[in-house]
PDB file of C-alpha atoms in Angstrom:
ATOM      1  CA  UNK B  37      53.804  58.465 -14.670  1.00 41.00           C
ATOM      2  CA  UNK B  38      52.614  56.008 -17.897  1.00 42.00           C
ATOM      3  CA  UNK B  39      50.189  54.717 -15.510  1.00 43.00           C
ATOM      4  CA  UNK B  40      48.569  57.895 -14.762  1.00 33.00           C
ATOM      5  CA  UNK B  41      48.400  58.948 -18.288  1.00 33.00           C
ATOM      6  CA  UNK B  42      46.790  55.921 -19.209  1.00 34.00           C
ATOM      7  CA  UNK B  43      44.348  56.278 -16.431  1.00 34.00           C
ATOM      8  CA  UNK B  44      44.184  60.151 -18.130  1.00 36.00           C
ATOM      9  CA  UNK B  45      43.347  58.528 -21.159  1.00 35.00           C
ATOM     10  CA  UNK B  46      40.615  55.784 -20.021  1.00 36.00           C
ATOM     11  CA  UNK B  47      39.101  58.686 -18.277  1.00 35.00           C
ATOM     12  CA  UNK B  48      38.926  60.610 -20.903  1.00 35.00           C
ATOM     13  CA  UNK B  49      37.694  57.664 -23.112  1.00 35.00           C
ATOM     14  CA  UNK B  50      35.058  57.077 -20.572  1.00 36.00           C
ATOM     15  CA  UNK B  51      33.935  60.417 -20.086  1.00 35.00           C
ATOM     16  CA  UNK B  52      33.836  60.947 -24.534  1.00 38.00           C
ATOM     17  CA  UNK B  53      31.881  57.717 -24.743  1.00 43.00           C
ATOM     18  CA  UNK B  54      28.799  58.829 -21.809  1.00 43.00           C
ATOM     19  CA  UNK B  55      28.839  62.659 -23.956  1.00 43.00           C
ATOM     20  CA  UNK B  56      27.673  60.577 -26.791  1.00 83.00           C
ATOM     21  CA  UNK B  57      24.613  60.197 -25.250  1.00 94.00           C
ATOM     22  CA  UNK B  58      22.262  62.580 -26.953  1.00 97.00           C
ATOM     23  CA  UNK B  59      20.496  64.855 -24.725  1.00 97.00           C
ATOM     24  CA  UNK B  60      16.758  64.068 -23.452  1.00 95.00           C
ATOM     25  CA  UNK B  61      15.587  67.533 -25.669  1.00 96.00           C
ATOM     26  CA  UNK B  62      16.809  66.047 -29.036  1.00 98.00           C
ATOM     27  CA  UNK B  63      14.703  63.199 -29.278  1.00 98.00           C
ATOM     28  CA  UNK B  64      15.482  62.792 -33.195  1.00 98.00           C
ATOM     29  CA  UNK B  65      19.175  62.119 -32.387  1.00 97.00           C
ATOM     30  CA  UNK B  66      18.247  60.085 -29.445  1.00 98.00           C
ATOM     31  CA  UNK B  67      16.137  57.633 -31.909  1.00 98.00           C
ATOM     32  CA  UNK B  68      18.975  57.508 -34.274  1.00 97.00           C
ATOM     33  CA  UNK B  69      21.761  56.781 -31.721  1.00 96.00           C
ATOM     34  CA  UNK B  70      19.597  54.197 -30.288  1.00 97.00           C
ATOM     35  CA  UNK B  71      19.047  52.416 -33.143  1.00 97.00           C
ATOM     36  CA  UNK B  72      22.667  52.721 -34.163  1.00 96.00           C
ATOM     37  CA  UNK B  73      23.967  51.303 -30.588  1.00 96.00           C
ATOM     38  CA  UNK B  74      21.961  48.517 -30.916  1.00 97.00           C
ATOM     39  CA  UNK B  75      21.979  44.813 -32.963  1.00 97.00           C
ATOM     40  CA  UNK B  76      18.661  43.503 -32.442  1.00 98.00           C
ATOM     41  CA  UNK B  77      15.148  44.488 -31.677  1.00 98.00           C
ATOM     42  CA  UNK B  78      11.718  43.055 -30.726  1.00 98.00           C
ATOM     43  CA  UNK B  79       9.430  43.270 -34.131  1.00 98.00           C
ATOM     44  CA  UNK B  80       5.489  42.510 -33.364  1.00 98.00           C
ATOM     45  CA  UNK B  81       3.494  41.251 -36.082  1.00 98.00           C
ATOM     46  CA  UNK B  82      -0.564  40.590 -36.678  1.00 96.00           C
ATOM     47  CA  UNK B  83      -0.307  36.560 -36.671  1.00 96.00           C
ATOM     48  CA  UNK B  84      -1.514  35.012 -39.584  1.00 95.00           C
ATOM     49  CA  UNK B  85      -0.661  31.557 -38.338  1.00 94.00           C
ATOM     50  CA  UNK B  86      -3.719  29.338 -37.296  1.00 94.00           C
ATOM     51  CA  UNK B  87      -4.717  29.403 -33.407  1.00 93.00           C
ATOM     52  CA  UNK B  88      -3.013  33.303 -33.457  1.00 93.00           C
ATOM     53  CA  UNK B  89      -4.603  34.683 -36.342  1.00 95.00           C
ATOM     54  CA  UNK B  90      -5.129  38.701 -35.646  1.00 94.00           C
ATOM     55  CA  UNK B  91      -2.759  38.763 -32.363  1.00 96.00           C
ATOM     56  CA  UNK B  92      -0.402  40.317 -32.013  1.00 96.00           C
ATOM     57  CA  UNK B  93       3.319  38.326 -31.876  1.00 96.00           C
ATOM     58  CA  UNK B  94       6.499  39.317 -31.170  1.00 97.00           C
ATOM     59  CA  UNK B  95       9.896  37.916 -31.919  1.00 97.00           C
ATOM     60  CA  UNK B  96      13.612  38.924 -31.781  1.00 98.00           C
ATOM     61  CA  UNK B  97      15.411  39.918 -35.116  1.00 98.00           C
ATOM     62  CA  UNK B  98      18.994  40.611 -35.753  1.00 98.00           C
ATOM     63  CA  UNK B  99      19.426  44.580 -37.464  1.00 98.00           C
ATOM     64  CA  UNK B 100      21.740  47.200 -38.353  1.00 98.00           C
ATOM     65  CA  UNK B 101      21.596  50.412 -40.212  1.00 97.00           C
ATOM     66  CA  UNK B 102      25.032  50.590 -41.072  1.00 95.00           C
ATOM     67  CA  UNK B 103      28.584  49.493 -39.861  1.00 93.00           C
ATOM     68  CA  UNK B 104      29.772  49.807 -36.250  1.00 90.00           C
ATOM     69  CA  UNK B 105      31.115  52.674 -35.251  1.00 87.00           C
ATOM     70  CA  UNK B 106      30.857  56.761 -34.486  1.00 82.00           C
ATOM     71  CA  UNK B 107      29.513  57.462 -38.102  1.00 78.00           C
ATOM     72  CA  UNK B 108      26.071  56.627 -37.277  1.00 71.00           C
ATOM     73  CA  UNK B 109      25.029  54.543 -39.990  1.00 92.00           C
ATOM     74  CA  UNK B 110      21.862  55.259 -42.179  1.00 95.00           C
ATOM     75  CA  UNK B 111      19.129  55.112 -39.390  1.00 97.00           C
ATOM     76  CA  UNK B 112      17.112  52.595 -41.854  1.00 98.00           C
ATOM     77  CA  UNK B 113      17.009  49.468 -39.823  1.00 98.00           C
ATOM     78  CA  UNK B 114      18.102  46.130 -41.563  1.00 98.00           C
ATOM     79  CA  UNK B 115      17.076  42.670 -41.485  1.00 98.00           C
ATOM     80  CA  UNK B 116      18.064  39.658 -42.958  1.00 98.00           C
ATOM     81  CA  UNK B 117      14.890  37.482 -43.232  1.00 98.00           C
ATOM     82  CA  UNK B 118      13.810  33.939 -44.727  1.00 98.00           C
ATOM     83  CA  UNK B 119       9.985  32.930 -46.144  1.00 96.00           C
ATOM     84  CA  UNK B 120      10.739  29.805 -43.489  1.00 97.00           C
ATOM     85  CA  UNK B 121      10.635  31.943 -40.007  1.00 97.00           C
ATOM     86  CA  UNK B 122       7.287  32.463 -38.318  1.00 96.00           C
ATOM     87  CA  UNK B 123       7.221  36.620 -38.378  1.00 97.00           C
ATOM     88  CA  UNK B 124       8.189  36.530 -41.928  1.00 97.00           C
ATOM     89  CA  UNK B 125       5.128  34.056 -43.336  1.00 97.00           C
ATOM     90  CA  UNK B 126       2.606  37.266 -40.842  1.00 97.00           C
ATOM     91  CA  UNK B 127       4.529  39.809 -43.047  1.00 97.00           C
ATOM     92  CA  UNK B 128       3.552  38.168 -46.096  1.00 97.00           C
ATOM     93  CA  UNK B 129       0.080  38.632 -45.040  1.00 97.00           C
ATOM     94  CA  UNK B 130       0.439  42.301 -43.593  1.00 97.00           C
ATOM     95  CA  UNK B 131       3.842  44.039 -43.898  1.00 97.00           C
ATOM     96  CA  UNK B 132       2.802  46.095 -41.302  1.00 98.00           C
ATOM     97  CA  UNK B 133       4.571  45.851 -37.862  1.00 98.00           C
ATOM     98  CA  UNK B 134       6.273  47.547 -35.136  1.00 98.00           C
ATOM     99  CA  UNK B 135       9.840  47.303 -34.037  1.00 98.00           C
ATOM    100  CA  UNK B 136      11.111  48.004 -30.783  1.00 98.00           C
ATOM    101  CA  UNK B 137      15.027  48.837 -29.773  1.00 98.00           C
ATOM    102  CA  UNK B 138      16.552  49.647 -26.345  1.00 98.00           C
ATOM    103  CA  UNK B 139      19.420  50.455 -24.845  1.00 98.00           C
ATOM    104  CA  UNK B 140      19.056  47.965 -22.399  1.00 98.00           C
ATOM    105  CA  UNK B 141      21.052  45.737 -24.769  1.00 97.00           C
ATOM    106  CA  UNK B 142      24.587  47.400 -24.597  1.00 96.00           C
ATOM    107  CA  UNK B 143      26.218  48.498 -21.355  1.00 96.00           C
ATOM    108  CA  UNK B 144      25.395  52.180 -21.231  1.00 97.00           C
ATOM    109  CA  UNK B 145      22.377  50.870 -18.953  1.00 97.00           C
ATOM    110  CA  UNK B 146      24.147  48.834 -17.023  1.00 96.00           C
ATOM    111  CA  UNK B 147      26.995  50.682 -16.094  1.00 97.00           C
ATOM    112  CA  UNK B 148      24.135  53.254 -14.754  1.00 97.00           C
ATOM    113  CA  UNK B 149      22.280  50.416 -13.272  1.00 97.00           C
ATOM    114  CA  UNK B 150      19.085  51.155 -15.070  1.00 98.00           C
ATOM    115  CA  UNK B 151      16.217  48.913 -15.416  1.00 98.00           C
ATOM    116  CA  UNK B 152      15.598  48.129 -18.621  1.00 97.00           C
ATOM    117  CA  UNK B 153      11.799  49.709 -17.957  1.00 97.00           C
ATOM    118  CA  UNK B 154      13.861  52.796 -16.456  1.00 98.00           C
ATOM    119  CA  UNK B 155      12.862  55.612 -18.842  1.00 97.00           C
ATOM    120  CA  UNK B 156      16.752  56.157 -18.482  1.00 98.00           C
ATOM    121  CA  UNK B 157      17.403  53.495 -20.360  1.00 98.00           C
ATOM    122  CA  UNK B 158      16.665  54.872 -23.510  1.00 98.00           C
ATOM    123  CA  UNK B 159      14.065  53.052 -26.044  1.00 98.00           C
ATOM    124  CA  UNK B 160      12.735  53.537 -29.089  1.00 98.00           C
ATOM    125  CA  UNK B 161       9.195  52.037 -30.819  1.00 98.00           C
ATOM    126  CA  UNK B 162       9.208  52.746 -34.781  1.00 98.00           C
ATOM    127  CA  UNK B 163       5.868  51.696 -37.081  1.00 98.00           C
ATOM    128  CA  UNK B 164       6.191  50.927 -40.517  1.00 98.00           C
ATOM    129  CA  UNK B 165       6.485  47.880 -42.553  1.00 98.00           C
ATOM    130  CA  UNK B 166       8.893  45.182 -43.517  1.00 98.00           C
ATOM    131  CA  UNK B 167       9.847  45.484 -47.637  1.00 98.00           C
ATOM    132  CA  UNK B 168      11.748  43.716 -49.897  1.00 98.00           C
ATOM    133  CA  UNK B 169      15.175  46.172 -50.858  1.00 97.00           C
ATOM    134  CA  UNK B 170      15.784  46.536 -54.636  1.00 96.00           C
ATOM    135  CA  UNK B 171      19.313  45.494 -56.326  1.00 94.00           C
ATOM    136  CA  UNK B 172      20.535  48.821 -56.090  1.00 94.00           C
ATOM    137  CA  UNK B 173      20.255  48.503 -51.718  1.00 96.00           C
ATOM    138  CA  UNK B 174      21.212  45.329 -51.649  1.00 96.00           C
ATOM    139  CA  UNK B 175      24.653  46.218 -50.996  1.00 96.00           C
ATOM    140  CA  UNK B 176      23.942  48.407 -48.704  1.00 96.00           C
ATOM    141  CA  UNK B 177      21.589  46.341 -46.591  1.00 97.00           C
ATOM    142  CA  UNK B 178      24.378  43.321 -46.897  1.00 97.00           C
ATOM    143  CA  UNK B 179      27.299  45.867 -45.622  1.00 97.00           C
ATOM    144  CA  UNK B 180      25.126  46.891 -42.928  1.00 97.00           C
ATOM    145  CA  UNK B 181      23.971  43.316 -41.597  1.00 98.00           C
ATOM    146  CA  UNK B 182      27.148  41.543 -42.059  1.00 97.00           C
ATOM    147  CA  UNK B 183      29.533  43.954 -40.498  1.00 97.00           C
ATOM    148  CA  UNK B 184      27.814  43.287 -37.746  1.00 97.00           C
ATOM    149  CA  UNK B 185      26.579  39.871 -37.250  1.00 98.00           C
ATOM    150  CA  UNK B 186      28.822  37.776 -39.885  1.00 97.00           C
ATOM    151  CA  UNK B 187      27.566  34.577 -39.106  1.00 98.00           C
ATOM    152  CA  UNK B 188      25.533  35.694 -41.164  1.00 98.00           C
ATOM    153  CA  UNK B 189      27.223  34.985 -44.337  1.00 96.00           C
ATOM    154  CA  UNK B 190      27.560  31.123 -42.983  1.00 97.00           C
ATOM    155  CA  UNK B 191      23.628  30.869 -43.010  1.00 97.00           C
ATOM    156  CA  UNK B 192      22.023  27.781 -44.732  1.00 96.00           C
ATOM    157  CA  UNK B 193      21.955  28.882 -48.778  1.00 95.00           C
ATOM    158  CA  UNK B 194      18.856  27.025 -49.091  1.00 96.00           C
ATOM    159  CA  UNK B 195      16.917  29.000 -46.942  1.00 97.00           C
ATOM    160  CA  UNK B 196      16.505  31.431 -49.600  1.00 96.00           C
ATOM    161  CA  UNK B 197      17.381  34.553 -47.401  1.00 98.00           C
ATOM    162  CA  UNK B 198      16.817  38.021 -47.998  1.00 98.00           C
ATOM    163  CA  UNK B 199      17.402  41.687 -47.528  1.00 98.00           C
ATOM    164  CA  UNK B 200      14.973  43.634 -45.716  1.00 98.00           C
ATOM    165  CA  UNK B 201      14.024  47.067 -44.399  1.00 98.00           C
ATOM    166  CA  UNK B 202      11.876  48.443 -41.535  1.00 98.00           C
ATOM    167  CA  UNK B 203      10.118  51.201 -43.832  1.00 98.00           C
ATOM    168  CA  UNK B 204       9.342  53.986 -41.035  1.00 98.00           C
ATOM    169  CA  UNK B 205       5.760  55.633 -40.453  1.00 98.00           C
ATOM    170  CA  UNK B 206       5.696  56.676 -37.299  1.00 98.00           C
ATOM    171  CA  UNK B 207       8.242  56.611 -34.195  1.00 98.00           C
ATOM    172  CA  UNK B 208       8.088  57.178 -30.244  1.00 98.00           C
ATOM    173  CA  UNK B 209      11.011  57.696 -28.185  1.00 98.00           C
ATOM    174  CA  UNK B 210      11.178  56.967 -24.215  1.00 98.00           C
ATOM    175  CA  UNK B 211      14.538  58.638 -23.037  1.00 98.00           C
ATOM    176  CA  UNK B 212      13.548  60.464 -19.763  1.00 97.00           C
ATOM    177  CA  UNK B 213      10.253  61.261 -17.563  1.00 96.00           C
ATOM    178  CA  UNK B 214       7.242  62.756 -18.988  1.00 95.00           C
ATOM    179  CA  UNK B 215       6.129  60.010 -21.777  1.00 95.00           C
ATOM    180  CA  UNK B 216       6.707  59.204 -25.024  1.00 97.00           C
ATOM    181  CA  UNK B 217       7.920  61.681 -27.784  1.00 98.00           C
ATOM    182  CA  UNK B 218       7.493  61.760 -30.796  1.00 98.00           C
ATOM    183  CA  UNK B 219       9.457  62.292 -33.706  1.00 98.00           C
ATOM    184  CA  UNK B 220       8.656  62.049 -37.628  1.00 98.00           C
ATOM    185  CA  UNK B 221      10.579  60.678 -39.961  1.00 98.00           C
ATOM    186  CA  UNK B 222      11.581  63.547 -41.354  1.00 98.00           C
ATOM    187  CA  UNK B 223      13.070  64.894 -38.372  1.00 98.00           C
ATOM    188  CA  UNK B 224      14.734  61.324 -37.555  1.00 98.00           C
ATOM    189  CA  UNK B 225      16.044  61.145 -40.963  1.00 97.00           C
ATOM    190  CA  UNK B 226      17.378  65.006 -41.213  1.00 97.00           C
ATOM    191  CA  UNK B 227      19.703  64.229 -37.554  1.00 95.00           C
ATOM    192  CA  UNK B 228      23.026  63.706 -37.492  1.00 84.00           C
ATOM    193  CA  UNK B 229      23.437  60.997 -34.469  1.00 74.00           C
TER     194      UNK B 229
END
């Protein structure tokens, strides 16, 4: 009998976790769970370094917009940066960029066995830029990045590292057949994940 109500209760974990999935039709929640579910993204700069200069260049960052966890976090994305890494010395040229996040990364996709190129397997493209957070979100920013990646915290002093936000413009999100949508940051701001 205890084994079938903890098979009850995985179920019913199980079953809780896959309705967190927002629905294709609410494409503003969809952006912000996505972002929330994930720890890292693909950010593409304009290369300012010599033999690149103009092209575009991507590279992997570590992000968060808030604490793991069902709350849902801020939906600003995070980033803990240094003047020394490659993306960092193009932002100081042109802040602008583009940031990419999928669900590919955590198991939703495969326990469905989706491609990560499935539309299925939910992801989201935001434009912006990359700016410096003031004092006053710098505790914020720090909560956000270290509760999830605390090695963090362990990084070399001397690399002078800093807080950092993905300020959003413009966003696109791929979550089922039919294209892109797309949803302004007022509307991805406003939902509740």
């Amino acid at each position: 009998m205890a084994r079938l109500l903890l098979l009850c209760a995985a179920s019913g974990l199980l079953l809780a976790a896959v309705a967190t999935i927002p629905p294709p039709e609410e494409a503003a929640r969809m952006a912000r769970y996505v972002l929330h579910s994930c720890d890292w993204g693909a950010l593409a700069t304009l290369s300012a370094q010599e033999g690149l200069r103009g092209r575009p260049f991507a590279n992997v960052f570590s992000l968060s917009d808030g604490p793991p966890g069902p709350c849902g976090g801020s939906g600003v994305p995070y980033l803990y940066l240094t003047d020394m890494e490659i993306s960092v010395q193009d932002l100081e040229v042109d802040s602008n960029a583009s940031l990419t996040v999928s669900l590919a990364q955590t198991p939703y996709c495969r326990k469905h066995r989706y491609d990560p190129q499935n539309p299925l397997c939910a992801h989201i493209i935001f434009a912006g830029s990359i700016v410096k957070v003031n004092d006053s979100e710098a505790g914020l920013a720090k909560k956000a990045l270290f509760s999830r990646h605390p090695e963090m915290e362990s990084w070399p002093k001397d690399h002078n590292w800093f807080f950092a936000k993905f300020n959003i413009t413009n966003i696109w999100v791929l979550d089922y057949f039919g294209g892109l949508k797309i949803v302004t940051p007022e509307e991805y701001y406003s939902v509740k994940p």
